[in-house]
Coordinates of C-alpha atoms and ligand atoms in Angstrom, one line a residue:
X228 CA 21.5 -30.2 -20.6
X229 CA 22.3 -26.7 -21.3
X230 CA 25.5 -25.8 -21.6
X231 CA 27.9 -23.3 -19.9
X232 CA 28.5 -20.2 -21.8
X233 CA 32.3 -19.6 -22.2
X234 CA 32.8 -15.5 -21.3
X235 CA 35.6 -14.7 -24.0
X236 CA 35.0 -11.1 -23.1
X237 CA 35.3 -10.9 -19.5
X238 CA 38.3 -13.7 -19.9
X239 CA 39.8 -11.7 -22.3
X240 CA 39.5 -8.1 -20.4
X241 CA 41.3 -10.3 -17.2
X242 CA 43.7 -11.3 -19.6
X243 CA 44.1 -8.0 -20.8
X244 CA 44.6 -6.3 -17.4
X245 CA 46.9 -9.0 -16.6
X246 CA 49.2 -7.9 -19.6
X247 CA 48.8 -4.0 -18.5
X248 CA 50.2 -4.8 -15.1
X249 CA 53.4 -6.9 -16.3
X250 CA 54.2 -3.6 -19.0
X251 CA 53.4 -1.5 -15.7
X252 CA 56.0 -3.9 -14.3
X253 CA 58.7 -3.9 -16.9
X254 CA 58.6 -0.4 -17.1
X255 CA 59.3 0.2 -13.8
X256 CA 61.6 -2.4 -13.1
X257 CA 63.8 -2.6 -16.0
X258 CA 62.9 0.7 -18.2
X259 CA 61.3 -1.6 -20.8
X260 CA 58.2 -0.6 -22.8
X261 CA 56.9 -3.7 -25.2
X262 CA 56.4 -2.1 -28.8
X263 CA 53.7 -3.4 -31.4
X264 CA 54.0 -2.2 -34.9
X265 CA 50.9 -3.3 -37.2
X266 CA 51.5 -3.1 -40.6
X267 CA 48.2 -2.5 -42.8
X268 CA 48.5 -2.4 -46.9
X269 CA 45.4 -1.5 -48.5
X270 CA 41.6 -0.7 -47.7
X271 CA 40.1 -3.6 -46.5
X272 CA 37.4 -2.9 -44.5
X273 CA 37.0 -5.6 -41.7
X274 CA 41.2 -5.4 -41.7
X275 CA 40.9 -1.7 -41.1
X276 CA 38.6 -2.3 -38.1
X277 CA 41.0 -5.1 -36.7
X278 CA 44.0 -3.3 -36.7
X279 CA 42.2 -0.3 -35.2
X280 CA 40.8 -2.5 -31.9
X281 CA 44.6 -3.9 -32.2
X282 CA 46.3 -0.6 -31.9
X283 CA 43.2 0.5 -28.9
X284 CA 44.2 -2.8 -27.0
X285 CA 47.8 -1.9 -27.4
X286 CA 47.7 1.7 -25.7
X287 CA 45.1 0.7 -23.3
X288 CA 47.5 -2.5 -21.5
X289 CA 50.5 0.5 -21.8
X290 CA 52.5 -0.3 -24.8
X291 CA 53.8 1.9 -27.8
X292 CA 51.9 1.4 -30.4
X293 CA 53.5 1.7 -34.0
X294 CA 50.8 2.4 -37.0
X295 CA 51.9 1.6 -40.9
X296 CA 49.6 2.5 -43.3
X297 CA 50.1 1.7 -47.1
X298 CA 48.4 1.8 -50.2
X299 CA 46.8 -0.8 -51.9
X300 CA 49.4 -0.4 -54.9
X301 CA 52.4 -0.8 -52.3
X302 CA 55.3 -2.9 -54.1
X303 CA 57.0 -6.0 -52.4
X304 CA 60.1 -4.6 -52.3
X305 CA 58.9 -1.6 -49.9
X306 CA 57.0 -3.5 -47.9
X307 CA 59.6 -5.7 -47.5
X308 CA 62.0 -2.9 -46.9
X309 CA 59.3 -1.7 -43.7
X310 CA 59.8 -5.1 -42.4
X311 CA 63.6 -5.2 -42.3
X312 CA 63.4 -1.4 -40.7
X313 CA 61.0 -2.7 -37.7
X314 CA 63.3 -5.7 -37.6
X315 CA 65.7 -3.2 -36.5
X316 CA 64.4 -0.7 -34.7
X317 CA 64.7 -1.4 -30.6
X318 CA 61.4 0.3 -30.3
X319 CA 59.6 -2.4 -31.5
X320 CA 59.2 -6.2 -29.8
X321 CA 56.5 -7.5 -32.0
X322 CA 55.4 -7.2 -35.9
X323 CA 52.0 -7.9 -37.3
X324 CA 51.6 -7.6 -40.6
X325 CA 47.4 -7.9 -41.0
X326 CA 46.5 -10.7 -44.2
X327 CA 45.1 -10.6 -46.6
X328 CA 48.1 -8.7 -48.3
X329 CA 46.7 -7.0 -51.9
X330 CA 47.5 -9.0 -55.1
X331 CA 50.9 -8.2 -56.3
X332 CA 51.9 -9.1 -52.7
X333 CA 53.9 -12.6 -52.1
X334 CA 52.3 -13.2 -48.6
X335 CA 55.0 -15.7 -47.4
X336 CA 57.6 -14.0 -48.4
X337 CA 56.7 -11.3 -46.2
X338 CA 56.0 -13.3 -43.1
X339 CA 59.5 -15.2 -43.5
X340 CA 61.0 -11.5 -43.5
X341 CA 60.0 -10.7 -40.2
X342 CA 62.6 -11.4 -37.6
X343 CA 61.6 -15.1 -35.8
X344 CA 61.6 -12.9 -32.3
X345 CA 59.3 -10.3 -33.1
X346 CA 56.7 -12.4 -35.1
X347 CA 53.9 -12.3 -32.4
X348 CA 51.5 -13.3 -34.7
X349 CA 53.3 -16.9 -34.7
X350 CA 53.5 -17.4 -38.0
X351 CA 56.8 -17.5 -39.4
X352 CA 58.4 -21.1 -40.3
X353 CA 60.4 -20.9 -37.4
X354 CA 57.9 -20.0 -34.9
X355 CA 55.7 -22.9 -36.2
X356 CA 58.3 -25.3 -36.6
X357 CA 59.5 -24.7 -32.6
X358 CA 55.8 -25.2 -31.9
X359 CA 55.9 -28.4 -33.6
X360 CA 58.7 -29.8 -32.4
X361 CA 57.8 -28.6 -28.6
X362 CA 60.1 -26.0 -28.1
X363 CA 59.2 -22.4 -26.8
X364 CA 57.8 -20.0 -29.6
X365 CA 55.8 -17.3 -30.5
X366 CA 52.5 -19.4 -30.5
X367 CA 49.5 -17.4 -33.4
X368 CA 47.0 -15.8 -31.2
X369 CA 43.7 -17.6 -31.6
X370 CA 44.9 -20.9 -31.0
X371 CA 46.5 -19.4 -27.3
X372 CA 43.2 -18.4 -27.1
X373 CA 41.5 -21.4 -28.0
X374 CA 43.2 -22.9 -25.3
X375 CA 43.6 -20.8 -22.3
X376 CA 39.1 -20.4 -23.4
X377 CA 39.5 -24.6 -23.0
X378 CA 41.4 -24.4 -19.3
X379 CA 38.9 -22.2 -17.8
X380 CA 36.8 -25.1 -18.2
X381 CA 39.4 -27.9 -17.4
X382 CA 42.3 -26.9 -15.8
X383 CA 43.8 -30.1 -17.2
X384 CA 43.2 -31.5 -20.7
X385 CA 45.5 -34.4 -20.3
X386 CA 44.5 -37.5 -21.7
X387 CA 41.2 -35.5 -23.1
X388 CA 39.7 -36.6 -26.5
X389 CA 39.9 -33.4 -28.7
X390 CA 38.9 -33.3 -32.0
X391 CA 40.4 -30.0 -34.2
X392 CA 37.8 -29.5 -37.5
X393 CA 40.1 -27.6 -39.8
X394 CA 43.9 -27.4 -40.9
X395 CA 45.2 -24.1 -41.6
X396 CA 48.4 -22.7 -40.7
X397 CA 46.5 -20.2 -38.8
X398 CA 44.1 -21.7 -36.5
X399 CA 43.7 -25.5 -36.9
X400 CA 47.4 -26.5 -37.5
X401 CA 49.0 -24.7 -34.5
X402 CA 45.6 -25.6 -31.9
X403 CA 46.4 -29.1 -32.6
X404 CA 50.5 -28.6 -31.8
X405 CA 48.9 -26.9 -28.2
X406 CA 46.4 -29.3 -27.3
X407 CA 49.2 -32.2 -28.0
X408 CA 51.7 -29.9 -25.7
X409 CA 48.7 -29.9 -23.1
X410 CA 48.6 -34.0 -23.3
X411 CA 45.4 -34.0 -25.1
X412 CA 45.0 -36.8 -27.4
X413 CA 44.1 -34.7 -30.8
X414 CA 42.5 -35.7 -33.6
X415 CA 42.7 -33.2 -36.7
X416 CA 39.7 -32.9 -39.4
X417 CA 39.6 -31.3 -42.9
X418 CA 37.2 -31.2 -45.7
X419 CA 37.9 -35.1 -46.6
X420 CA 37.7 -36.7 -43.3
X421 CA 34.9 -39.3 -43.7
X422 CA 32.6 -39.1 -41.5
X423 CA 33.3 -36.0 -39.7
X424 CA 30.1 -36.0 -36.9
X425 CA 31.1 -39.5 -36.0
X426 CA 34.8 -38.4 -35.8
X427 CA 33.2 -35.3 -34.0
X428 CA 30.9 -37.3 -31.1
X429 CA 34.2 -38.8 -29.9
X430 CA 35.6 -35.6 -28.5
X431 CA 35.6 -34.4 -25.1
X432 CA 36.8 -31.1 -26.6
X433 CA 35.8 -30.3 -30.1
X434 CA 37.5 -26.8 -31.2
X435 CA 35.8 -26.0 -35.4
X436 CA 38.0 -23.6 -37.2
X437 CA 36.2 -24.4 -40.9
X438 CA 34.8 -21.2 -42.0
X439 CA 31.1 -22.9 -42.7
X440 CA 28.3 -20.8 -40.9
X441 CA 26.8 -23.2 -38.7
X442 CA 28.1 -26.6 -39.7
X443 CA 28.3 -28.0 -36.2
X444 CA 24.9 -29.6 -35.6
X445 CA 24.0 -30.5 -32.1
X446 CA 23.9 -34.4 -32.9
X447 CA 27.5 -33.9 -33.5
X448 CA 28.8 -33.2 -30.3
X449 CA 29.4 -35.7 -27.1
X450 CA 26.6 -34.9 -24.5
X451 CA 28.9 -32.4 -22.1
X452 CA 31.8 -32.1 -24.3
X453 CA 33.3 -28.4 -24.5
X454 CA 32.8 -26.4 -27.8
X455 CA 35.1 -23.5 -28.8
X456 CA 33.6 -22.3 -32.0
X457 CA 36.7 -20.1 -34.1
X458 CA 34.5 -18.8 -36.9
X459 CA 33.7 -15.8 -37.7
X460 CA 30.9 -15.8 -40.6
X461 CA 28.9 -13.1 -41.6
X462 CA 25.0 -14.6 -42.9
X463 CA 22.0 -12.3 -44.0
X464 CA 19.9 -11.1 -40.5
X465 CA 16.5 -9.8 -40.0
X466 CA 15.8 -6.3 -41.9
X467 CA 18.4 -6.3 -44.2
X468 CA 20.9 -6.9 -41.2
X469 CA 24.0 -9.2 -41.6
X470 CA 24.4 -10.7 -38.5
X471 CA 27.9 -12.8 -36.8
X472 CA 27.6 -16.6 -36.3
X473 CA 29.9 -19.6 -35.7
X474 CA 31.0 -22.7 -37.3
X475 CA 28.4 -24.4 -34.6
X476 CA 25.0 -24.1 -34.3
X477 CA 24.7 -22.4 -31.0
X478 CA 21.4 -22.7 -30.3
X479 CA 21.9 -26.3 -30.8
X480 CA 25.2 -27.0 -29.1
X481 CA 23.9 -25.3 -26.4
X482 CA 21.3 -27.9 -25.8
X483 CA 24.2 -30.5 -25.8
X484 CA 27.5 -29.1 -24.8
X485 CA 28.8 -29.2 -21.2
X486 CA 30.3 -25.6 -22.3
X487 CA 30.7 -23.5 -25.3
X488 CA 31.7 -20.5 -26.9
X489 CA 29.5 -17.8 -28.3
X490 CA 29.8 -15.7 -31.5
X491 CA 30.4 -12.9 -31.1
X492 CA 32.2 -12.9 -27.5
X493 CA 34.1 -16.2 -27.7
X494 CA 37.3 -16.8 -29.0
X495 CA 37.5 -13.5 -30.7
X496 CA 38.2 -11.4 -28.2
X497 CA 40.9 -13.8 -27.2
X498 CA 42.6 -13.1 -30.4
X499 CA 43.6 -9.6 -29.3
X500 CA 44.2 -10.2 -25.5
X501 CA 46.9 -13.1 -26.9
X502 CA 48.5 -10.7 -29.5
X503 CA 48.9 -8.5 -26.2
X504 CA 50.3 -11.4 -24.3
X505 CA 52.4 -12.6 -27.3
X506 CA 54.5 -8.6 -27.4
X507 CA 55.1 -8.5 -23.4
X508 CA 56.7 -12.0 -24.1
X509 CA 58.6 -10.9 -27.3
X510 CA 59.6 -7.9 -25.0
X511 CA 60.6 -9.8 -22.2
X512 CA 62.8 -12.6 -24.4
X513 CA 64.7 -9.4 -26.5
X514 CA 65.5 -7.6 -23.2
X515 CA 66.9 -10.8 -22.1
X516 CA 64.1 -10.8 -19.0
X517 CA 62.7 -13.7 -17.5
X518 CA 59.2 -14.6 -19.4
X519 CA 56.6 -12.5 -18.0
X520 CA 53.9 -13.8 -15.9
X521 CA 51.3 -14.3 -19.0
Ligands
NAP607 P1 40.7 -21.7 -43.7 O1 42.2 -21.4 -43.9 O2 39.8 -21.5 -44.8 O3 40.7 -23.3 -43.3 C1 39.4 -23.9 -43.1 C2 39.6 -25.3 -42.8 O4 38.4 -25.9 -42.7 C3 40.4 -26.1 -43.8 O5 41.4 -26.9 -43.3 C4 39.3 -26.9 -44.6 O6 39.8 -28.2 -45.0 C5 38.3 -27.1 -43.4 N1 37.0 -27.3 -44.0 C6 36.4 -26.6 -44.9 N2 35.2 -27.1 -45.2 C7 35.1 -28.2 -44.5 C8 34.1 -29.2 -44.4 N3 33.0 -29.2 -45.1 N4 34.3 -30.3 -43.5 C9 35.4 -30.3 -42.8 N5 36.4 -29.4 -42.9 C10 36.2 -28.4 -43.7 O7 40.1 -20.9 -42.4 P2 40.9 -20.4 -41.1 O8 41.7 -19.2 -41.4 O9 41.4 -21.5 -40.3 O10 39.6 -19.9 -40.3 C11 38.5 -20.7 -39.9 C12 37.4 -19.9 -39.3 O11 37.9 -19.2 -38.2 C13 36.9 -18.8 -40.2 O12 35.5 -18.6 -40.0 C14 37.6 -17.5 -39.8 O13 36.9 -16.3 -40.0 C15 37.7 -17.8 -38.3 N6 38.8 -17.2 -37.6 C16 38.5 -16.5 -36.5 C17 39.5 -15.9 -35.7 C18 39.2 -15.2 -34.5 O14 39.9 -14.3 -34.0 N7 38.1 -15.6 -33.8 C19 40.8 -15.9 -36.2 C20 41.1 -16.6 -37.4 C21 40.1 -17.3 -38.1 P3 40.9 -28.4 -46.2 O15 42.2 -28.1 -45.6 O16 40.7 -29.8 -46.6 O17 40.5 -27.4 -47.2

């Protein structure tokens, strides 16, 4: 078999125009402009790049884009004190702070600061807690994406076998809560489940979120399951290249699967469409608007 490749990139730029016409929308119909304010603390590289395709995406569907830069040395207390100042500012619907936060930083403490309605990213205790217990939140981006990737393929994933490899708060946590909401029946995997391609050929839908270049073999996946492959791991290329892979083999899956992701092109560009989606919801939900068609 050879599988389907899943177009994050054209899904995502849909997505993305999708987004553009609803701020288009709000702007005209109610006066409302969505707001994003990314917060970026220090020099890392590949967070520098992210939050500069962040703040590209957030002009280009429309939206103010608010840019906080500072220094690697930053205290808690004043990033803390930037927090509570977006918190209030009307300007601003959604709040990212970008992780990793530098050393002296208290991560958590930082995400519980942000106000429950304007955490787009989805990750404050409240936001994850709704999620669990099934009621409306802020949902982390990825795993949207993960899922919206998945009903391209099957408009329905009730009563599918899905198998989640990976448990963090992040990705594989919050996938699992969507794919129950969705009717799925969802099995989650870490570093000790026993087993794990056995536990893996079970699934109609196997989403891996580990962070391990290439783990996924092809023997481990149902013939004409659906892959989405979450990682995003840089390994040594030809000429002194790095080069971008998955957690799954691709050229193996690909062999197998009924549909899967690639790396780069798959779920990443999902990430960004989502946090898009996620502020025109904030927006719409602060203004006291019905939620937005996205
Ligand atoms: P993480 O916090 O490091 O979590 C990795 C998970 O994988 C953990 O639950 C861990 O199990 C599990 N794991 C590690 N080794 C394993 C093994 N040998 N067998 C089974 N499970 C194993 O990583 P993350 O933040 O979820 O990210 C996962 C991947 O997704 C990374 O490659 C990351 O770069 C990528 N990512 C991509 C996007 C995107 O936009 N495309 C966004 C976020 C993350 P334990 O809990 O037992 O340790």
């Amino acid at each position: 078999m050879t599988a389907a490749i899943i177009d994050g990139k054209a899904i995502a730029a849909d997505l993305r125009a999708r987004v553009a016409a609803e701020v288009r929308r709000l702007s005209t119909q109610h006066g409302v402009t969505p707001g994003l304010a990314v917060v970026l603390a220090g020099n890392n590289e590949a967070s520098e790049s992210y939050v500069g395709s962040k703040a590209k995406a957030t002009k280009e569907a429309g939206m103010q884009s608010f840019d906080h830069r500072l220094p690697e040395s930053v205290s808690q207390a004043d990033l803390l004190a930037l927090v509570k100042q977006l918190n209030a500012d009307p300007a601003v619907h959604g709040i990212l702070v970008q992780l990793p936060l530098p050393k002296q930083i208290n991560a958590q403490l930082v995400l519980d600061a942000i106000e429950p309605a304007k955490d787009v990213d989805g990750f404050h205790p409240v936001n994850a807690g709704r999620l669990a217990s099934g009621l409306s939140a802020l949902v982390p981006c990825t795993p949207l994406g993960c899922v919206m990737l998945a009903k391209t393929v099957h408009p329905s994933l009730a009563g599918m076998d899905a198998v989640v490899i990976g448990r963090s708060n992040i990705v594989g946590k919050p996938v699992t809560q969507l794919l129950l909401a969705e009717n799925a029946t969802v099995t989650i995997t870490h570093s000790k489940t026993r087993d794990l391609p056995v536990v893996c050929r079970r699934a109609d839908l196997l989403v891996a979120a580990i962070g391990r270049p290439e783990m996924v073999r092809g023997d481990w996946i149902k013939p004409g399951a659906t892959v989405i492959d979450v990682g995003i791991n840089r390994v040594p290329g030809t000429n002194g290249k790095s080069r971008l892979v998955g957690d799954v083999n691709f050229a193996e899956a690909s062999q197998v699967a009924g549909a899967v992701t690639p790396v780069p092109g798959g779920v990443g560009p999902m990430t960004i469409a989502c946090l898009m989606v996620n502020t025109v919801r904030a927006a719409c939900a602060i203004a006291g608007l019905p939620a937005p068609g996205v």
